[in-house]
Amino acid sequence: MSSNPILTETQGRVGIITLNRPDVLNALNDALMDALGGALLAFDADDGIGAIVIAGNTRAFAAGADIASMAAWSYSDVYGSNFITRNWETIRQIRKPVLAAVAGLAYGGGCELALACDIVIAGRSAKFALPEIKLGLLPGAGGTQRLPRAIGKAKAMDMCLSARPLNAEEADRYGLVSRVVDDDRLRDETVALATTIAAFSAPALMALKESLNRAFESTLAEGILFERRELHARFASADAREGIQAFLEKRAPCFSHR
């Protein structure tokens, strides 16, 4: 088993993080989540990166939490160590767009990690499930909160209470994923989409992401007000001036990300 739980690389303005515990189907443990959080924060702080991709391998995006490592834990252990909150939620701090490239299993914590991303591209082999009920547990990394927001209460109840997995086509119909592609095109398609996104104005992308997230976390009136303020703020940016001028001159914009 590799001693490095993740691999990182860049392609142009795209930062790519590959989960790298193939012998255990990328089961998520503290070492992996610490490394993932560190890589996400590093790419988020890098002005040369405009979007981030998280990928697994052909067998699994991530098959869930590493149950073997949790077997002896007590309430005091998980409460005292701030389990999940300490490192699994780092992705919530990331302001740049984060895309998940999901093939194979995305179960338990793997499904929750995908749900925490901004865009989910699924290979045709992808399967999504929240099977924690089989262990006498429940999803604890946002699954019970993000899933109903993504697919509605009735379908989320079905998935969580019965542990029923969704294949890629079902996940697409339900609204859990953004699009479905052939497995052999998954990485290329996801990186291509991330490259397209990363070419746009970085401040505008951050404002868009924050505004869209507000739709799930506030009233319509508060969300509209936030959106309006973010739009107004764009008129103080160099990128908005460049984008408008480029449109009028019928040329491609050259954004400075300012």
PDB file of C-alpha atoms in Angstrom:
ATOM      1  CA  MET A   1       0.000   0.000   0.000  1.00  0.00           C
ATOM      2  CA  SER A   2       1.350   3.442  -0.878  1.00  0.00           C
ATOM      3  CA  SER A   3       2.509   5.547   2.044  1.00  0.00           C
ATOM      4  CA  ASN A   4       1.167   8.651   0.334  1.00  0.00           C
ATOM      5  CA  PRO A   5      -2.649   8.689   0.685  1.00  0.00           C
ATOM      6  CA  ILE A   6      -3.074  11.283  -2.092  1.00  0.00           C
ATOM      7  CA  LEU A   7      -1.276  12.324  -5.253  1.00  0.00           C
ATOM      8  CA  THR A   8      -1.306  15.875  -6.594  1.00  0.00           C
ATOM      9  CA  GLU A   9      -0.538  17.403  -9.961  1.00  0.00           C
ATOM     10  CA  THR A  10      -1.457  20.440 -12.027  1.00  0.00           C
ATOM     11  CA  GLN A  11      -2.627  20.818 -15.609  1.00  0.00           C
ATOM     12  CA  GLY A  12      -2.617  24.478 -16.551  1.00  0.00           C
ATOM     13  CA  ARG A  13      -4.840  26.283 -14.048  1.00  0.00           C
ATOM     14  CA  VAL A  14      -6.334  23.037 -12.728  1.00  0.00           C
ATOM     15  CA  GLY A  15      -5.144  21.361  -9.537  1.00  0.00           C
ATOM     16  CA  ILE A  16      -5.772  17.598  -9.456  1.00  0.00           C
ATOM     17  CA  ILE A  17      -5.911  15.514  -6.278  1.00  0.00           C
ATOM     18  CA  THR A  18      -6.065  11.731  -6.662  1.00  0.00           C
ATOM     19  CA  LEU A  19      -7.063   9.605  -3.678  1.00  0.00           C
ATOM     20  CA  ASN A  20      -4.378   6.934  -3.375  1.00  0.00           C
ATOM     21  CA  ARG A  21      -5.310   4.011  -1.127  1.00  0.00           C
ATOM     22  CA  PRO A  22      -6.196   1.537  -3.893  1.00  0.00           C
ATOM     23  CA  ASP A  23      -5.689  -1.583  -1.762  1.00  0.00           C
ATOM     24  CA  VAL A  24      -8.633  -0.545   0.449  1.00  0.00           C
ATOM     25  CA  LEU A  25     -10.730   1.111  -2.274  1.00  0.00           C
ATOM     26  CA  ASN A  26      -9.607   4.560  -1.118  1.00  0.00           C
ATOM     27  CA  ALA A  27     -11.186   4.119   2.321  1.00  0.00           C
ATOM     28  CA  LEU A  28     -11.066   7.464   4.090  1.00  0.00           C
ATOM     29  CA  ASN A  29      -9.009   7.680   7.271  1.00  0.00           C
ATOM     30  CA  ASP A  30      -7.514  10.576   9.191  1.00  0.00           C
ATOM     31  CA  ALA A  31      -4.216  10.462   7.307  1.00  0.00           C
ATOM     32  CA  LEU A  32      -5.982  10.704   3.944  1.00  0.00           C
ATOM     33  CA  MET A  33      -8.358  13.435   5.087  1.00  0.00           C
ATOM     34  CA  ASP A  34      -5.498  15.444   6.600  1.00  0.00           C
ATOM     35  CA  ALA A  35      -3.587  15.177   3.319  1.00  0.00           C
ATOM     36  CA  LEU A  36      -6.658  15.985   1.237  1.00  0.00           C
ATOM     37  CA  GLY A  37      -7.437  19.033   3.344  1.00  0.00           C
ATOM     38  CA  GLY A  38      -3.861  20.253   3.071  1.00  0.00           C
ATOM     39  CA  ALA A  39      -3.844  19.854  -0.709  1.00  0.00           C
ATOM     40  CA  LEU A  40      -7.194  21.610  -1.072  1.00  0.00           C
ATOM     41  CA  LEU A  41      -6.001  24.560   1.013  1.00  0.00           C
ATOM     42  CA  ALA A  42      -2.728  24.763  -0.926  1.00  0.00           C
ATOM     43  CA  PHE A  43      -4.492  24.836  -4.299  1.00  0.00           C
ATOM     44  CA  ASP A  44      -7.044  27.325  -2.964  1.00  0.00           C
ATOM     45  CA  ALA A  45      -4.204  29.669  -1.930  1.00  0.00           C
ATOM     46  CA  ASP A  46      -2.375  29.324  -5.267  1.00  0.00           C
ATOM     47  CA  ASP A  47      -3.198  32.206  -7.628  1.00  0.00           C
ATOM     48  CA  GLY A  48      -2.162  30.005 -10.544  1.00  0.00           C
ATOM     49  CA  ILE A  49      -4.982  27.547  -9.860  1.00  0.00           C
ATOM     50  CA  GLY A  50      -8.572  28.347 -10.851  1.00  0.00           C
ATOM     51  CA  ALA A  51     -10.355  25.041 -10.209  1.00  0.00           C
ATOM     52  CA  ILE A  52      -9.687  21.773  -8.390  1.00  0.00           C
ATOM     53  CA  VAL A  53     -10.477  18.165  -9.316  1.00  0.00           C
ATOM     54  CA  ILE A  54     -10.738  15.298  -6.818  1.00  0.00           C
ATOM     55  CA  ALA A  55     -10.515  11.830  -8.370  1.00  0.00           C
ATOM     56  CA  GLY A  56     -10.262   8.218  -7.302  1.00  0.00           C
ATOM     57  CA  ASN A  57      -9.454   5.201  -9.445  1.00  0.00           C
ATOM     58  CA  THR A  58     -11.451   2.932 -11.734  1.00  0.00           C
ATOM     59  CA  ARG A  59     -12.664   0.703  -8.876  1.00  0.00           C
ATOM     60  CA  ALA A  60     -13.588   3.363  -6.377  1.00  0.00           C
ATOM     61  CA  PHE A  61     -13.783   7.088  -5.819  1.00  0.00           C
ATOM     62  CA  ALA A  62     -13.857   6.198  -2.124  1.00  0.00           C
ATOM     63  CA  ALA A  63     -15.636   3.203  -0.622  1.00  0.00           C
ATOM     64  CA  GLY A  64     -16.364   4.988   2.654  1.00  0.00           C
ATOM     65  CA  ALA A  65     -14.669   5.571   5.967  1.00  0.00           C
ATOM     66  CA  ASP A  66     -11.961   3.138   7.057  1.00  0.00           C
ATOM     67  CA  ILE A  67     -14.129   0.992   9.336  1.00  0.00           C
ATOM     68  CA  ALA A  68     -11.196  -1.071  10.596  1.00  0.00           C
ATOM     69  CA  SER A  69      -9.587   2.032  12.060  1.00  0.00           C
ATOM     70  CA  MET A  70     -12.834   2.927  13.851  1.00  0.00           C
ATOM     71  CA  ALA A  71     -13.605  -0.452  15.378  1.00  0.00           C
ATOM     72  CA  ALA A  72     -12.295   0.278  18.880  1.00  0.00           C
ATOM     73  CA  TRP A  73     -13.424   3.906  19.144  1.00  0.00           C
ATOM     74  CA  SER A  74     -15.661   5.027  21.980  1.00  0.00           C
ATOM     75  CA  TYR A  75     -17.880   8.073  22.317  1.00  0.00           C
ATOM     76  CA  SER A  76     -15.105   9.772  24.283  1.00  0.00           C
ATOM     77  CA  ASP A  77     -12.645   9.046  21.486  1.00  0.00           C
ATOM     78  CA  VAL A  78     -14.730  10.551  18.693  1.00  0.00           C
ATOM     79  CA  TYR A  79     -15.985  13.473  20.757  1.00  0.00           C
ATOM     80  CA  GLY A  80     -12.587  14.294  22.207  1.00  0.00           C
ATOM     81  CA  SER A  81     -10.810  14.090  18.847  1.00  0.00           C
ATOM     82  CA  ASN A  82     -13.520  16.171  17.113  1.00  0.00           C
ATOM     83  CA  PHE A  83     -14.013  13.360  14.597  1.00  0.00           C
ATOM     84  CA  ILE A  84     -15.023  14.577  11.120  1.00  0.00           C
ATOM     85  CA  THR A  85     -15.251  18.244  12.140  1.00  0.00           C
ATOM     86  CA  ARG A  86     -11.480  18.474  12.642  1.00  0.00           C
ATOM     87  CA  ASN A  87     -10.421  17.557   9.114  1.00  0.00           C
ATOM     88  CA  TRP A  88     -13.243  16.131   6.955  1.00  0.00           C
ATOM     89  CA  GLU A  89     -14.907  19.535   6.645  1.00  0.00           C
ATOM     90  CA  THR A  90     -11.884  21.397   5.268  1.00  0.00           C
ATOM     91  CA  ILE A  91     -13.550  21.282   1.849  1.00  0.00           C
ATOM     92  CA  ARG A  92     -16.164  23.737   3.156  1.00  0.00           C
ATOM     93  CA  GLN A  93     -13.423  26.394   3.407  1.00  0.00           C
ATOM     94  CA  ILE A  94     -12.448  26.135  -0.264  1.00  0.00           C
ATOM     95  CA  ARG A  95     -13.586  29.125  -2.304  1.00  0.00           C
ATOM     96  CA  LYS A  96     -12.564  27.889  -5.741  1.00  0.00           C
ATOM     97  CA  PRO A  97     -14.754  25.434  -7.698  1.00  0.00           C
ATOM     98  CA  VAL A  98     -14.146  21.803  -6.734  1.00  0.00           C
ATOM     99  CA  LEU A  99     -15.104  19.015  -9.146  1.00  0.00           C
ATOM    100  CA  ALA A 100     -15.377  15.308  -8.308  1.00  0.00           C
ATOM    101  CA  ALA A 101     -14.556  12.652 -10.917  1.00  0.00           C
ATOM    102  CA  VAL A 102     -16.384   9.564  -9.648  1.00  0.00           C
ATOM    103  CA  ALA A 103     -15.943   6.047 -10.998  1.00  0.00           C
ATOM    104  CA  GLY A 104     -16.724   2.831  -9.158  1.00  0.00           C
ATOM    105  CA  LEU A 105     -17.842   3.000  -5.547  1.00  0.00           C
ATOM    106  CA  ALA A 106     -18.740   6.236  -3.804  1.00  0.00           C
ATOM    107  CA  TYR A 107     -20.126   4.784  -0.595  1.00  0.00           C
ATOM    108  CA  GLY A 108     -20.556   6.326   2.833  1.00  0.00           C
ATOM    109  CA  GLY A 109     -17.922   8.982   3.345  1.00  0.00           C
ATOM    110  CA  GLY A 110     -16.995   8.729  -0.336  1.00  0.00           C
ATOM    111  CA  CYS A 111     -20.532   9.689  -1.319  1.00  0.00           C
ATOM    112  CA  GLU A 112     -20.455  12.503   1.245  1.00  0.00           C
ATOM    113  CA  LEU A 113     -17.154  13.784  -0.151  1.00  0.00           C
ATOM    114  CA  ALA A 114     -18.670  13.856  -3.640  1.00  0.00           C
ATOM    115  CA  LEU A 115     -21.740  15.664  -2.292  1.00  0.00           C
ATOM    116  CA  ALA A 116     -19.471  18.305  -0.762  1.00  0.00           C
ATOM    117  CA  CYS A 117     -17.953  19.083  -4.171  1.00  0.00           C
ATOM    118  CA  ASP A 118     -19.467  21.740  -6.422  1.00  0.00           C
ATOM    119  CA  ILE A 119     -19.780  19.585  -9.546  1.00  0.00           C
ATOM    120  CA  VAL A 120     -19.894  15.784  -9.726  1.00  0.00           C
ATOM    121  CA  ILE A 121     -18.981  14.045 -12.977  1.00  0.00           C
ATOM    122  CA  ALA A 122     -19.848  10.340 -12.850  1.00  0.00           C
ATOM    123  CA  GLY A 123     -18.399   7.548 -14.923  1.00  0.00           C
ATOM    124  CA  ARG A 124     -20.938   4.933 -15.989  1.00  0.00           C
ATOM    125  CA  SER A 125     -19.551   2.517 -13.392  1.00  0.00           C
ATOM    126  CA  ALA A 126     -20.233   4.916 -10.520  1.00  0.00           C
ATOM    127  CA  LYS A 127     -22.400   3.761  -7.626  1.00  0.00           C
ATOM    128  CA  PHE A 128     -23.503   6.054  -4.809  1.00  0.00           C
ATOM    129  CA  ALA A 129     -24.758   4.882  -1.412  1.00  0.00           C
ATOM    130  CA  LEU A 130     -25.035   5.889   2.231  1.00  0.00           C
ATOM    131  CA  PRO A 131     -25.063   2.437   3.903  1.00  0.00           C
ATOM    132  CA  GLU A 132     -24.154   3.494   7.454  1.00  0.00           C
ATOM    133  CA  ILE A 133     -27.455   2.120   8.773  1.00  0.00           C
ATOM    134  CA  LYS A 134     -26.064  -1.380   8.165  1.00  0.00           C
ATOM    135  CA  LEU A 135     -23.500  -0.678  10.907  1.00  0.00           C
ATOM    136  CA  GLY A 136     -25.987   0.825  13.322  1.00  0.00           C
ATOM    137  CA  LEU A 137     -24.640   4.276  12.434  1.00  0.00           C
ATOM    138  CA  LEU A 138     -25.752   7.198  10.289  1.00  0.00           C
ATOM    139  CA  PRO A 139     -23.994   9.470   7.806  1.00  0.00           C
ATOM    140  CA  GLY A 140     -22.017  12.076   9.728  1.00  0.00           C
ATOM    141  CA  ALA A 141     -20.017  14.008   7.144  1.00  0.00           C
ATOM    142  CA  GLY A 142     -22.964  15.969   5.800  1.00  0.00           C
ATOM    143  CA  GLY A 143     -24.845  13.139   4.122  1.00  0.00           C
ATOM    144  CA  THR A 144     -28.163  13.646   5.882  1.00  0.00           C
ATOM    145  CA  GLN A 145     -27.995  17.372   5.111  1.00  0.00           C
ATOM    146  CA  ARG A 146     -26.588  17.595   1.575  1.00  0.00           C
ATOM    147  CA  LEU A 147     -28.365  14.577   0.086  1.00  0.00           C
ATOM    148  CA  PRO A 148     -31.946  15.850   0.595  1.00  0.00           C
ATOM    149  CA  ARG A 149     -30.873  19.236  -0.722  1.00  0.00           C
ATOM    150  CA  ALA A 150     -29.553  17.499  -3.833  1.00  0.00           C
ATOM    151  CA  ILE A 151     -32.278  14.940  -4.533  1.00  0.00           C
ATOM    152  CA  GLY A 152     -35.209  15.781  -2.242  1.00  0.00           C
ATOM    153  CA  LYS A 153     -36.423  14.359   1.060  1.00  0.00           C
ATOM    154  CA  ALA A 154     -38.267  11.280  -0.227  1.00  0.00           C
ATOM    155  CA  LYS A 155     -35.395   9.890  -2.271  1.00  0.00           C
ATOM    156  CA  ALA A 156     -32.851  10.786   0.436  1.00  0.00           C
ATOM    157  CA  MET A 157     -34.947   8.919   3.013  1.00  0.00           C
ATOM    158  CA  ASP A 158     -35.059   5.916   0.688  1.00  0.00           C
ATOM    159  CA  MET A 159     -31.288   5.885   0.219  1.00  0.00           C
ATOM    160  CA  CYS A 160     -30.393   6.446   3.864  1.00  0.00           C
ATOM    161  CA  LEU A 161     -32.994   4.210   5.541  1.00  0.00           C
ATOM    162  CA  SER A 162     -32.651   1.273   3.140  1.00  0.00           C
ATOM    163  CA  ALA A 163     -28.964   1.684   2.204  1.00  0.00           C
ATOM    164  CA  ARG A 164     -29.986   1.325  -1.447  1.00  0.00           C
ATOM    165  CA  PRO A 165     -27.228   2.270  -3.908  1.00  0.00           C
ATOM    166  CA  LEU A 166     -27.820   4.403  -6.979  1.00  0.00           C
ATOM    167  CA  ASN A 167     -26.112   3.687 -10.276  1.00  0.00           C
ATOM    168  CA  ALA A 168     -24.819   6.553 -12.396  1.00  0.00           C
ATOM    169  CA  GLU A 169     -27.969   6.874 -14.495  1.00  0.00           C
ATOM    170  CA  GLU A 170     -30.232   6.977 -11.421  1.00  0.00           C
ATOM    171  CA  ALA A 171     -27.932   9.485  -9.735  1.00  0.00           C
ATOM    172  CA  ASP A 172     -28.130  11.649 -12.848  1.00  0.00           C
ATOM    173  CA  ARG A 173     -31.947  11.488 -12.960  1.00  0.00           C
ATOM    174  CA  TYR A 174     -32.156  12.272  -9.252  1.00  0.00           C
ATOM    175  CA  GLY A 175     -29.886  15.313  -9.567  1.00  0.00           C
ATOM    176  CA  LEU A 176     -27.070  13.925  -7.443  1.00  0.00           C
ATOM    177  CA  VAL A 177     -24.532  14.246 -10.272  1.00  0.00           C
ATOM    178  CA  SER A 178     -23.961  16.919 -12.883  1.00  0.00           C
ATOM    179  CA  ARG A 179     -23.408  14.630 -15.870  1.00  0.00           C
ATOM    180  CA  VAL A 180     -22.478  11.045 -16.783  1.00  0.00           C
ATOM    181  CA  VAL A 181     -19.644  10.097 -19.147  1.00  0.00           C
ATOM    182  CA  ASP A 182     -17.933   6.888 -20.221  1.00  0.00           C
ATOM    183  CA  ASP A 183     -15.383   5.673 -17.683  1.00  0.00           C
ATOM    184  CA  ASP A 184     -12.489   5.904 -20.121  1.00  0.00           C
ATOM    185  CA  ARG A 185     -13.329   9.575 -20.678  1.00  0.00           C
ATOM    186  CA  LEU A 186     -14.043  10.484 -17.052  1.00  0.00           C
ATOM    187  CA  ARG A 187     -10.737  12.044 -16.082  1.00  0.00           C
ATOM    188  CA  ASP A 188     -10.252  13.868 -19.380  1.00  0.00           C
ATOM    189  CA  GLU A 189     -13.827  15.203 -19.401  1.00  0.00           C
ATOM    190  CA  THR A 190     -13.594  16.379 -15.793  1.00  0.00           C
ATOM    191  CA  VAL A 191     -10.241  18.090 -16.287  1.00  0.00           C
ATOM    192  CA  ALA A 192     -11.526  19.676 -19.521  1.00  0.00           C
ATOM    193  CA  LEU A 193     -14.544  21.079 -17.692  1.00  0.00           C
ATOM    194  CA  ALA A 194     -12.321  22.304 -14.865  1.00  0.00           C
ATOM    195  CA  THR A 195     -10.028  23.941 -17.442  1.00  0.00           C
ATOM    196  CA  THR A 196     -12.975  25.773 -18.991  1.00  0.00           C
ATOM    197  CA  ILE A 197     -14.120  26.973 -15.576  1.00  0.00           C
ATOM    198  CA  ALA A 198     -10.629  27.971 -14.444  1.00  0.00           C
ATOM    199  CA  ALA A 199     -10.229  30.264 -17.457  1.00  0.00           C
ATOM    200  CA  PHE A 200     -13.010  32.534 -16.209  1.00  0.00           C
ATOM    201  CA  SER A 201     -12.480  35.363 -13.725  1.00  0.00           C
ATOM    202  CA  ALA A 202     -11.397  33.866 -10.391  1.00  0.00           C
ATOM    203  CA  PRO A 203     -13.154  36.499  -8.231  1.00  0.00           C
ATOM    204  CA  ALA A 204     -16.365  36.066 -10.223  1.00  0.00           C
ATOM    205  CA  LEU A 205     -16.172  32.273  -9.822  1.00  0.00           C
ATOM    206  CA  MET A 206     -15.771  32.644  -6.058  1.00  0.00           C
ATOM    207  CA  ALA A 207     -18.727  35.023  -5.906  1.00  0.00           C
ATOM    208  CA  LEU A 208     -20.834  32.653  -7.998  1.00  0.00           C
ATOM    209  CA  LYS A 209     -19.984  29.665  -5.807  1.00  0.00           C
ATOM    210  CA  GLU A 210     -20.786  31.563  -2.637  1.00  0.00           C
ATOM    211  CA  SER A 211     -24.050  32.900  -4.066  1.00  0.00           C
ATOM    212  CA  LEU A 212     -25.200  29.453  -5.188  1.00  0.00           C
ATOM    213  CA  ASN A 213     -24.387  27.976  -1.790  1.00  0.00           C
ATOM    214  CA  ARG A 214     -26.455  30.715  -0.173  1.00  0.00           C
ATOM    215  CA  ALA A 215     -29.483  29.341  -2.007  1.00  0.00           C
ATOM    216  CA  PHE A 216     -29.358  26.293   0.272  1.00  0.00           C
ATOM    217  CA  GLU A 217     -28.454  28.119   3.460  1.00  0.00           C
ATOM    218  CA  SER A 218     -30.739  31.162   3.618  1.00  0.00           C
ATOM    219  CA  THR A 219     -34.178  32.438   2.721  1.00  0.00           C
ATOM    220  CA  LEU A 220     -34.957  33.512  -0.832  1.00  0.00           C
ATOM    221  CA  ALA A 221     -34.998  37.174   0.217  1.00  0.00           C
ATOM    222  CA  GLU A 222     -31.580  36.909   1.904  1.00  0.00           C
ATOM    223  CA  GLY A 223     -30.187  34.962  -1.031  1.00  0.00           C
ATOM    224  CA  ILE A 224     -31.409  37.516  -3.554  1.00  0.00           C
ATOM    225  CA  LEU A 225     -29.884  40.342  -1.502  1.00  0.00           C
ATOM    226  CA  PHE A 226     -26.559  38.503  -1.325  1.00  0.00           C
ATOM    227  CA  GLU A 227     -26.615  37.818  -5.065  1.00  0.00           C
ATOM    228  CA  ARG A 228     -27.341  41.477  -5.828  1.00  0.00           C
ATOM    229  CA  ARG A 229     -24.475  42.697  -3.665  1.00  0.00           C
ATOM    230  CA  GLU A 230     -22.092  40.253  -5.320  1.00  0.00           C
ATOM    231  CA  LEU A 231     -23.196  41.439  -8.761  1.00  0.00           C
ATOM    232  CA  HIS A 232     -22.715  45.071  -7.774  1.00  0.00           C
ATOM    233  CA  ALA A 233     -19.234  44.248  -6.468  1.00  0.00           C
ATOM    234  CA  ARG A 234     -18.210  42.799  -9.833  1.00  0.00           C
ATOM    235  CA  PHE A 235     -18.457  46.307 -11.329  1.00  0.00           C
ATOM    236  CA  ALA A 236     -15.459  47.269  -9.203  1.00  0.00           C
ATOM    237  CA  SER A 237     -13.347  44.499 -10.740  1.00  0.00           C
ATOM    238  CA  ALA A 238     -10.845  44.702 -13.585  1.00  0.00           C
ATOM    239  CA  ASP A 239     -12.164  41.416 -14.958  1.00  0.00           C
ATOM    240  CA  ALA A 240     -15.696  42.742 -15.378  1.00  0.00           C
ATOM    241  CA  ARG A 241     -14.392  45.765 -17.257  1.00  0.00           C
ATOM    242  CA  GLU A 242     -12.284  43.491 -19.460  1.00  0.00           C
ATOM    243  CA  GLY A 243     -15.154  41.052 -20.045  1.00  0.00           C
ATOM    244  CA  ILE A 244     -17.570  43.787 -21.090  1.00  0.00           C
ATOM    245  CA  GLN A 245     -15.009  45.486 -23.329  1.00  0.00           C
ATOM    246  CA  ALA A 246     -14.065  42.171 -24.958  1.00  0.00           C
ATOM    247  CA  PHE A 247     -17.739  41.472 -25.671  1.00  0.00           C
ATOM    248  CA  LEU A 248     -18.166  44.868 -27.312  1.00  0.00           C
ATOM    249  CA  GLU A 249     -14.996  44.363 -29.364  1.00  0.00           C
ATOM    250  CA  LYS A 250     -16.055  40.837 -30.345  1.00  0.00           C
ATOM    251  CA  ARG A 251     -12.899  39.205 -28.980  1.00  0.00           C
ATOM    252  CA  ALA A 252     -12.053  36.686 -26.274  1.00  0.00           C
ATOM    253  CA  PRO A 253     -11.489  38.298 -22.864  1.00  0.00           C
ATOM    254  CA  CYS A 254      -8.083  38.176 -21.183  1.00  0.00           C
ATOM    255  CA  PHE A 255      -8.865  37.990 -17.482  1.00  0.00           C
ATOM    256  CA  SER A 256      -6.285  39.117 -14.912  1.00  0.00           C
ATOM    257  CA  HIS A 257      -8.260  37.459 -12.069  1.00  0.00           C
ATOM    258  CA  ARG A 258      -8.530  40.808 -10.334  1.00  0.00           C
TER     259      ARG A 258
END
